[in-house]
Coordinates of C-alpha atoms in Angstrom, one line a residue:
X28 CA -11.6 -0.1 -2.9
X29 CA -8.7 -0.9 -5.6
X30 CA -10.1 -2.3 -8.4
X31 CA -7.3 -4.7 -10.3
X32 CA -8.2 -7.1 -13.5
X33 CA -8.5 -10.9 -12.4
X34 CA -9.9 -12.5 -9.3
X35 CA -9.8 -10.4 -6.5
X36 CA -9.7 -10.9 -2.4
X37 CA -13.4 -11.0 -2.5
X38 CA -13.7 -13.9 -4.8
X39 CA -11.3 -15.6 -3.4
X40 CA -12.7 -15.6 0.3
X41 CA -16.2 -16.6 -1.5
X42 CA -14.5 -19.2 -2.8
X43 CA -13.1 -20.1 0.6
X44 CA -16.3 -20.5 2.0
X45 CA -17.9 -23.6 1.3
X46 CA -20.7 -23.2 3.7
X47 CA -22.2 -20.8 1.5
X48 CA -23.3 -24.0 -0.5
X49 CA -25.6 -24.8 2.2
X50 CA -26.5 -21.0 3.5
X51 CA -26.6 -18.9 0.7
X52 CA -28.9 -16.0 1.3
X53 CA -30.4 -18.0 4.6
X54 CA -27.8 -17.1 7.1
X55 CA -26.5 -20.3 7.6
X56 CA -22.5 -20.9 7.5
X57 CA -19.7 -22.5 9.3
X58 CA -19.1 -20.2 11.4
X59 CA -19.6 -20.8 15.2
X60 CA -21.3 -18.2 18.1
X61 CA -19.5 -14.7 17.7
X62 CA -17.5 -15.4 14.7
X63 CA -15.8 -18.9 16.1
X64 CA -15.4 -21.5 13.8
X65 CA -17.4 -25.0 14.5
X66 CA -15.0 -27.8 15.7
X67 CA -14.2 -30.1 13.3
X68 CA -17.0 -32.5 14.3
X69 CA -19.4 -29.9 14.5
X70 CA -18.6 -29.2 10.8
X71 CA -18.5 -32.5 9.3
X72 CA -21.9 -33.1 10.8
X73 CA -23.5 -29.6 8.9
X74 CA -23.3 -31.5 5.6
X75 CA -21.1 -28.7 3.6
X76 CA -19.8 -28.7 0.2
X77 CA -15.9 -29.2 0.0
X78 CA -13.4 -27.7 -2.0
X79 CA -10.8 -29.8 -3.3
X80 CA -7.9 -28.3 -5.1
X81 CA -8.4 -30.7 -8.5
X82 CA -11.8 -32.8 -9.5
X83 CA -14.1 -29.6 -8.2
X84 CA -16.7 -29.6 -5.3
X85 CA -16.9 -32.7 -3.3
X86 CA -20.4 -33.4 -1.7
X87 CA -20.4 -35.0 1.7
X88 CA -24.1 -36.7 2.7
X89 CA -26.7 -33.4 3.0
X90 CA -27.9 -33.7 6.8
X91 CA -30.9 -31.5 8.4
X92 CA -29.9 -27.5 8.6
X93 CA -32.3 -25.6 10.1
X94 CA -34.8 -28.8 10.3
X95 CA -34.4 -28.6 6.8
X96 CA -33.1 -31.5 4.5
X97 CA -30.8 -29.8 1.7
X98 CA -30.4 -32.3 -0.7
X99 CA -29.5 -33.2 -4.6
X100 CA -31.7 -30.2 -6.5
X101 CA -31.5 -27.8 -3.2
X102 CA -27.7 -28.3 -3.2
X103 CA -27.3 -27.7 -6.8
X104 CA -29.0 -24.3 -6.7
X105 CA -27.3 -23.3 -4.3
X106 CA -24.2 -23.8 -6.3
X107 CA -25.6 -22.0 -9.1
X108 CA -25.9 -19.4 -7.2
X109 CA -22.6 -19.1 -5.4
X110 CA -20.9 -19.5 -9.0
X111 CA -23.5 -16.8 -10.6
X112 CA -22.6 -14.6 -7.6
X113 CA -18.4 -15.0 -7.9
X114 CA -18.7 -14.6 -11.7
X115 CA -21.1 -11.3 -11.4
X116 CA -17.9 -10.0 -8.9
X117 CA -15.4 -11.0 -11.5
X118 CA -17.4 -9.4 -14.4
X119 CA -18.2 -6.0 -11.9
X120 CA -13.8 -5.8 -11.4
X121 CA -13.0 -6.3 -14.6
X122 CA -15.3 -3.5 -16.2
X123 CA -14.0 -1.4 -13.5
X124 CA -10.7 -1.9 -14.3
X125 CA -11.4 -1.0 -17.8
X126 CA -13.3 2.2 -16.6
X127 CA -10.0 2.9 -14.4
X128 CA -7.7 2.6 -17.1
X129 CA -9.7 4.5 -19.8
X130 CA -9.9 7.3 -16.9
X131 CA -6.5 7.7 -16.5
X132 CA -5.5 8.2 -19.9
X133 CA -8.4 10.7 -20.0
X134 CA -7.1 12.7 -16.9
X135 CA -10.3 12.1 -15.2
X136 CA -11.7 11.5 -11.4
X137 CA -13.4 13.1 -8.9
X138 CA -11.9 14.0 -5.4
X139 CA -12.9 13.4 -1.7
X140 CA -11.4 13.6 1.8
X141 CA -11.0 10.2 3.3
X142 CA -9.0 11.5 6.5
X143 CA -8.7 14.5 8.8
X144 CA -6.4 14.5 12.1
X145 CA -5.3 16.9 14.7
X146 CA -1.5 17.0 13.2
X147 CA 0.1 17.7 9.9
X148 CA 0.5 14.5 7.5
X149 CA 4.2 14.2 6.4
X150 CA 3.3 11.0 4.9
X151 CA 0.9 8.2 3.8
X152 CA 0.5 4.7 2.8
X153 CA -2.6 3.0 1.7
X154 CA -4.2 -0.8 1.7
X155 CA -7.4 -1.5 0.7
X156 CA -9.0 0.5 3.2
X157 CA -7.1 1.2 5.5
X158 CA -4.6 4.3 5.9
X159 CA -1.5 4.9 7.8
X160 CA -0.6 8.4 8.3
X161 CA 2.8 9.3 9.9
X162 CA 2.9 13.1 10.8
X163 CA 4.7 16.1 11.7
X164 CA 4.6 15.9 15.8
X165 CA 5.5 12.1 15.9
X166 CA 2.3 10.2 16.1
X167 CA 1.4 7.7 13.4
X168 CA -2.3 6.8 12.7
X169 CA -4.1 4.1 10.9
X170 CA -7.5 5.2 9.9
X171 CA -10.4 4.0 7.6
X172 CA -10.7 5.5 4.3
X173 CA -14.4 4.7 4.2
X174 CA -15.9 6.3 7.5
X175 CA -12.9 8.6 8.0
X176 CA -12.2 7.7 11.7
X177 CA -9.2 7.0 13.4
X178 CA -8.7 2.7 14.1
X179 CA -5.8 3.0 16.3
X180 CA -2.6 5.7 17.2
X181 CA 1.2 4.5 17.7
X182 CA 3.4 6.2 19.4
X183 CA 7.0 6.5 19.9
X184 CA 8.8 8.9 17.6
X185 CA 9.9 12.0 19.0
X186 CA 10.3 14.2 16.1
X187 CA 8.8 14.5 12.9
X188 CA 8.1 10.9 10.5
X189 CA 10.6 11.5 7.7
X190 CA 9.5 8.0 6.3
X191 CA 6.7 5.3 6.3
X192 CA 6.0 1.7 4.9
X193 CA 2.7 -0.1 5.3
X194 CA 2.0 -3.9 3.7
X195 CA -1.5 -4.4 5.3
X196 CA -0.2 -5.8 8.4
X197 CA 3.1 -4.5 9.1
X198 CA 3.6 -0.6 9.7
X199 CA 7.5 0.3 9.5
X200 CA 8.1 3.9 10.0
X201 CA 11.7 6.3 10.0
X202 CA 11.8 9.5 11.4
X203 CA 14.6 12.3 12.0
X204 CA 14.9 11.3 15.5
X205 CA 17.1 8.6 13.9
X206 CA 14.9 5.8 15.2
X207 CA 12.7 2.9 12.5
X208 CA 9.9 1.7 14.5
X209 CA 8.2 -1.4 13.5
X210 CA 4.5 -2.5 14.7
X211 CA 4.2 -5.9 13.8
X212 CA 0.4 -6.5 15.0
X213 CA -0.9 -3.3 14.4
X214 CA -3.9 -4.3 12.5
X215 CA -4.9 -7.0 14.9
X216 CA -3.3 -5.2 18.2
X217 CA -3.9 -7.3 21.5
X218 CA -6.6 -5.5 23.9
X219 CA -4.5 -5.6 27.0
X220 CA -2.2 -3.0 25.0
X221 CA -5.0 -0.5 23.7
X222 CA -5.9 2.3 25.9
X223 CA -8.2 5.0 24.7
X224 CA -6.9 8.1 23.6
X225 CA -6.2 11.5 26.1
X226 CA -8.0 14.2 26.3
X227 CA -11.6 12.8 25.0
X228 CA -10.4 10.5 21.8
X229 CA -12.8 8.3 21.0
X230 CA -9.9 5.8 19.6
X231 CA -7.6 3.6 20.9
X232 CA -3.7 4.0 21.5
X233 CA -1.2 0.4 21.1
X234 CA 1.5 0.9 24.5
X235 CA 3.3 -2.0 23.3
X236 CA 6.9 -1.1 22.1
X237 CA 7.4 -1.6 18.4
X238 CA 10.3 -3.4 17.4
X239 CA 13.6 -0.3 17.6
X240 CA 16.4 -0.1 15.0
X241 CA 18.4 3.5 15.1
X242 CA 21.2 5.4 12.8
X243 CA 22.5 7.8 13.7
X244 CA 21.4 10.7 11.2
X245 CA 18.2 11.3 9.9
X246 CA 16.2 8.3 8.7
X247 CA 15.1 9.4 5.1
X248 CA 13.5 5.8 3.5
X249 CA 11.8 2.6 4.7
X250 CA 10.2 0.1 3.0
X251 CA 9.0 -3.3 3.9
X252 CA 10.3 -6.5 1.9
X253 CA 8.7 -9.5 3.7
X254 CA 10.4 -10.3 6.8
X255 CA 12.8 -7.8 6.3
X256 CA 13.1 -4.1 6.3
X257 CA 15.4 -1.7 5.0
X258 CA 15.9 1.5 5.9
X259 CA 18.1 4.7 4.9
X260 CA 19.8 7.7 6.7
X261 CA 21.3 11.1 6.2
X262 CA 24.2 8.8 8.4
X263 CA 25.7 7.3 4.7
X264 CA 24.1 4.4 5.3
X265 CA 21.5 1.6 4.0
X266 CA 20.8 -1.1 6.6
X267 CA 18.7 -4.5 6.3
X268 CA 16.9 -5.5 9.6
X269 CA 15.8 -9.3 10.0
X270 CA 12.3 -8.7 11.7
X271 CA 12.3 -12.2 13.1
X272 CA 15.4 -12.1 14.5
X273 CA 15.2 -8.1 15.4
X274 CA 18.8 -7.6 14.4
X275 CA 20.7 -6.0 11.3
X276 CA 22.3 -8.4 8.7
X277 CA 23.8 -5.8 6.6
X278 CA 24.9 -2.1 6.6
X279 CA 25.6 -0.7 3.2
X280 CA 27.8 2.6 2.7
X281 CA 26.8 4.7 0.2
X282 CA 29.7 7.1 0.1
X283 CA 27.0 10.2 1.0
X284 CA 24.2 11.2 2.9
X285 CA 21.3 8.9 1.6
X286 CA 18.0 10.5 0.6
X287 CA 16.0 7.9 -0.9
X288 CA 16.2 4.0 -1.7
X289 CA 14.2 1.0 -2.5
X290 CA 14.8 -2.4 -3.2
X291 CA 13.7 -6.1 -4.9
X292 CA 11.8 -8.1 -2.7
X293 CA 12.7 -11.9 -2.4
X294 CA 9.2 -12.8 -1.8
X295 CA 8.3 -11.1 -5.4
X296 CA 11.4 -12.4 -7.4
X297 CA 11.0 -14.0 -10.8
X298 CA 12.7 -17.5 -10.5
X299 CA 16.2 -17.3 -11.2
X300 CA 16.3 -13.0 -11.0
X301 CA 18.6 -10.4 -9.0
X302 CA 17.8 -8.6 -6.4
X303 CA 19.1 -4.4 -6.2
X304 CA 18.8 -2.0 -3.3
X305 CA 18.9 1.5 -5.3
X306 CA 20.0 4.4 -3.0
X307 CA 19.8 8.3 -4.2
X308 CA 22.2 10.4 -2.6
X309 CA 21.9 13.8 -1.5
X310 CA 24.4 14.8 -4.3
X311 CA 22.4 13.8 -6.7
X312 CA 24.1 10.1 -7.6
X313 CA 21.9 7.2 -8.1
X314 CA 24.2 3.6 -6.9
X315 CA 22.4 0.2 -7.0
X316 CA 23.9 -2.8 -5.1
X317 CA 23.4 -6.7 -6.2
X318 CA 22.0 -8.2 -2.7
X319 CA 23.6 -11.6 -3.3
X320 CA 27.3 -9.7 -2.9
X321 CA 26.6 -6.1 -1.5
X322 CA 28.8 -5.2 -4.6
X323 CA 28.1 -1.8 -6.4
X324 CA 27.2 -2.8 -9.9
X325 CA 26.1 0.7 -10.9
X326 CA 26.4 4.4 -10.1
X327 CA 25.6 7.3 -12.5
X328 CA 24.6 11.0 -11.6
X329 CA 20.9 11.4 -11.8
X330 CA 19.9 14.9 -11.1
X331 CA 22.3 18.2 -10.7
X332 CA 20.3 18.4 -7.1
X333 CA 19.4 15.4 -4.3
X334 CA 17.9 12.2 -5.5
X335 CA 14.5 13.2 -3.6
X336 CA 12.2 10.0 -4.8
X337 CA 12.7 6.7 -6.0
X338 CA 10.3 4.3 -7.3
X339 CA 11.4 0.7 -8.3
X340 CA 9.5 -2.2 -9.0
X341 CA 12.4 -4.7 -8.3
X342 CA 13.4 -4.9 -11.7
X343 CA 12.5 -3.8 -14.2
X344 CA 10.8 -0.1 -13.7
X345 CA 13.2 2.0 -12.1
X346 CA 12.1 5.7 -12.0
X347 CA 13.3 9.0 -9.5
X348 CA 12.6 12.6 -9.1
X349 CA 15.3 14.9 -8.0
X350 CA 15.6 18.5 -6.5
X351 CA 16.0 19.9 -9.9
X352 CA 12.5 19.2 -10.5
X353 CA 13.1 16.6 -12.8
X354 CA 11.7 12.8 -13.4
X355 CA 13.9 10.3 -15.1
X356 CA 13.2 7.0 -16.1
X357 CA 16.2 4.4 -16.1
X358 CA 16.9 1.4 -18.6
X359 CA 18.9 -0.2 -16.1
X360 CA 20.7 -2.7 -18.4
X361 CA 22.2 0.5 -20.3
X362 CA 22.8 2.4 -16.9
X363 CA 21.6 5.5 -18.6
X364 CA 18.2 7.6 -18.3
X365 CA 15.5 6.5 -21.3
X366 CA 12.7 9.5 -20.6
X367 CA 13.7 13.0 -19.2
X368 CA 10.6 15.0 -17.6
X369 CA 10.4 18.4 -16.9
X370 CA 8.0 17.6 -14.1
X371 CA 7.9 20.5 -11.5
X372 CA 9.1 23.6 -10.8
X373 CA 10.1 22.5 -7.0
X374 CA 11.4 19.5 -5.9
X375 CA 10.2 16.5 -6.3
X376 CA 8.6 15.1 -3.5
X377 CA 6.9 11.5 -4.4
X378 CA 6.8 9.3 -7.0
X379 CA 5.2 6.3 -8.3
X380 CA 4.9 4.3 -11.6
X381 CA 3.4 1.3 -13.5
X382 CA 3.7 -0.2 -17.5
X383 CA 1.4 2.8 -18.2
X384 CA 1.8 5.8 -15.9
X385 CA 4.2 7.7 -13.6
X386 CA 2.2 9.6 -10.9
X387 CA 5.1 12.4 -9.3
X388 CA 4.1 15.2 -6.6
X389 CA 6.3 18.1 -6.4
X390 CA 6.8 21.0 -3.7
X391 CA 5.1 23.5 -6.2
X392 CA 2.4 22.0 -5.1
X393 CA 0.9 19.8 -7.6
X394 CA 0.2 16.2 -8.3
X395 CA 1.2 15.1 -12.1
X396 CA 0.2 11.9 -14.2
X397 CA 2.7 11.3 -16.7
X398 CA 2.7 9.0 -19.5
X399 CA 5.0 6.0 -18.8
X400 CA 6.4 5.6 -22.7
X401 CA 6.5 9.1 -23.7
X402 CA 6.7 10.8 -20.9
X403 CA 3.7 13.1 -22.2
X404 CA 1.5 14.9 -19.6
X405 CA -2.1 13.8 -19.3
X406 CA -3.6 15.3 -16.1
X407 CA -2.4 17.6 -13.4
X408 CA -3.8 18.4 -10.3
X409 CA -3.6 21.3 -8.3
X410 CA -4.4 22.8 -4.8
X411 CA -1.8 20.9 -2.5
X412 CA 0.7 22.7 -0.5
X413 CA 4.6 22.8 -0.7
X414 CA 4.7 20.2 2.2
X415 CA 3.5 17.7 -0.3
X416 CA 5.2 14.2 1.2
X417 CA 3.4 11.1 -0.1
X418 CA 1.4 10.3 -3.6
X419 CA 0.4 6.7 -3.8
X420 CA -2.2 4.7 -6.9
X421 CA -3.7 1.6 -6.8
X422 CA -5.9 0.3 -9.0
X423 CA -8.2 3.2 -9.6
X424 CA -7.4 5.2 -6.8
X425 CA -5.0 8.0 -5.9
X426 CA -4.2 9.3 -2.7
X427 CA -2.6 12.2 -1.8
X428 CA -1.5 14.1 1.8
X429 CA 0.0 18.0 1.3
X430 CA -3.5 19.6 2.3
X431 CA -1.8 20.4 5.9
X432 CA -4.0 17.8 8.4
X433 CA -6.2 16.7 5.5
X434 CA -5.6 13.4 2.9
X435 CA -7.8 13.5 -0.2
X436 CA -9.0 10.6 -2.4
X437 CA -8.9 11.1 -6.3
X438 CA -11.2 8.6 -8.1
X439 CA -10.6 7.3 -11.4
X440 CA -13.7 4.9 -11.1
X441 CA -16.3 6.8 -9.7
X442 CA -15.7 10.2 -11.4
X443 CA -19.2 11.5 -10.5
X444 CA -18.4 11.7 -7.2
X445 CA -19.5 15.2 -5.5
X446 CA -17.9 16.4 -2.1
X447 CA -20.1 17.6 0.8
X448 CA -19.8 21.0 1.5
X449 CA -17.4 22.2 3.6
X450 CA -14.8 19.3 2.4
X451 CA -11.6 19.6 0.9
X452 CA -11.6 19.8 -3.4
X453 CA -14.9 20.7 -3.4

């Protein structure tokens, strides 16, 4: 799993739990027969420790668990433990992060295959463990990274997915049969809409419709920014969908076939910021839009081919890769290009950065780490094919699709990590 400095998911849910002061290590929690939480009478009678948000724990009277009274002393070491347990997680993430970081800069992992399917992957996106995999026929799958199987297939597209957008609960894909398909409950589908797969799948298949938006060229970006998802096409075009109200609430023209695009999301905004859309054009112009007016505030030609990738953090980082093989960082207050890159010797097909790094994968058929500030390489990987679609890091992991039907893991944590024959990087 992603590895990130500070207090992660896992501490926090620890935290939510404040049974655990009464059943750490016997079993014993709030939770009711197969997973249902006790009614609220049933819980106040268990005795449990209480969180309040100031002034700490707040005890209420110990009562029998178990037929055993957990009082004073007994509750205290409980405590002990529950603390000595968050702060041994907190301690474990923030060496790893350290080990992440110091691995990066060294150019070293180890590689493993964390999917397989029956189709070609055309593109990927990644959360925590979980994968969703858009591919060449149509199909997209969400899979887990840890036992490799497939969790659940949607269909719908008719061509090939062009693009794909996945927040951990939302899945928003694009595809060149000019449709964006939304699943807004795929990770928690409802069972009277699974049906196992054909011919002898052993995973389920979601028949509900997805939420259906169309352009009328080739959809070419998507990405996901809260309740609302934006989308670009090969039509000229950058639309804004409201997902609650299943409707568009703005079409931007671009003034050219759009190839790529991004943009802030309100949910993420520093108080009292902007928010830009950023399109790249397939004649190689970069344009970003204010989203309080729709006004053009800037366009400036990026690369002598297409604007093929664009990665922007909402604003400050804005970074693309072009046809020409180039990657360009952008200081977007002087509307020029700070870092020039000589990246690849193919397009460039993905691209992602951070305050330290720029990860960029290119039709040639490598994956590159780049240094953020210098623009210096530091590790390059090899052994993809030229239908490289998708790179994507987090934390100290890197994953990767241009091995035809395969998706491969590279490891900046556990770099000891040896494949099993037969697998992919071995």
């Amino acid at each position: 799993r992603p590895q990130k400095m500070g207090i992660s998911r896992t501490v926090l849910a620890l935290l939510a739990l404040p049974a655990l002061a009464l059943g750490f290590g016997t079993g014993v929690g709030r939770l009711g027969p197969a997973g249902g939480r006790l009614s609220p009478a049933a819980s106040r009678s268990r005795g449990a420790a209480v969180p309040m948000l100031r002034g700490g724990w707040r005890r209420r009277p110990a009562c029998p668990v178990g037929g055993v009274a957990m009082k004073g002393e007994k509750e205290d070491e409980l405590m002990a433990q529950l603390r000595k347990r968050i702060e041994g997680l907190r301690e474990e993430e923030e060496e790893n992060s350290r080990i992440a970081h110091a691995n990066w800069l060294a150019g070293k992992c180890s590689h493993r295959t964390v999917a397989i399917i029956e189709d070609w992957v055309r593109g990927l996106k990644f959360h925590e463990n979980t994968l969703a995999l858009g591919t060449f026929k149509g199909p997209i799958f969400l899979m887990d990274m840890e036992t490799r199987k497939v969790k659940l297939r949607l269909d719908g597209h008719t061509d090939e997915v062009s693009a794909i957008d996945f927040d951990g609960a939302i899945v928003a894909t694009g595809s060149l049969d000019t449709s964006v398909r939304v699943w807004m409950d795929a990770i928690a589908p409802p069972e009277d809409m699974l049906v196992m797969g054909p011919d002898g799948e052993d995973f389920p298949v979601y028949v509900k419709e997805p939420i259906v938006f169309h352009h009328s060229g080739a959809v070419t970006g998507v990405k996901l920014l809260g309740g609302e998802c934006i989308s670009c096409s090969l039509d000229g075009t950058v639309k804004v969908w409201d997902l609650r109200e299943n409707r568009c609430i703005q079409i931007v023209e671009v003034g050219g076939p759009v190839t790529c695009c991004s943009a802030s999301a309100g949910v993420d905004a520093p108080q009292g910021s902007s928010r830009y859309l950023v399109a790249g054009t397939e004649g190689g112009e970069l344009k970003i839009f204010a989203m309080d007016s729709w006004r053009e505030i800037l366009s400036v030609s990026a690369h002598s081919g297409a604007v093929t990738s664009v990665h922007f953090d909402g604003y400050r980082q804005l970074v693309t890769g072009g046809a020409d093989g180039l990657v360009k960082v952008w200081d977007i207050d002087q509307g020029g290009s700070s870092i020039v890159i000589r990246a690849h010797n193919a397009p460039v097909a993905s691209i992602q950065g951070d305050a330290m790094k720029i990860v960029s994968g290119g039709l040639d058929g490598s994956v590159r780490v780049w240094d953020a500030r210098t623009g210096t390489g530091i590790l390059q990987i090899w052994g993809h094919t030229a239908y490289l679609g998708s790179v994507q890091f987090e934390g100290g992991r890197l994953v990767t699709d241009g091995t035809n039907n395969v998706v491969v893991l590279h490891d900046f944590i556990n770099t000891d990590y040896k494949e099993e024959p037969g697998d992919i990087f071995e």
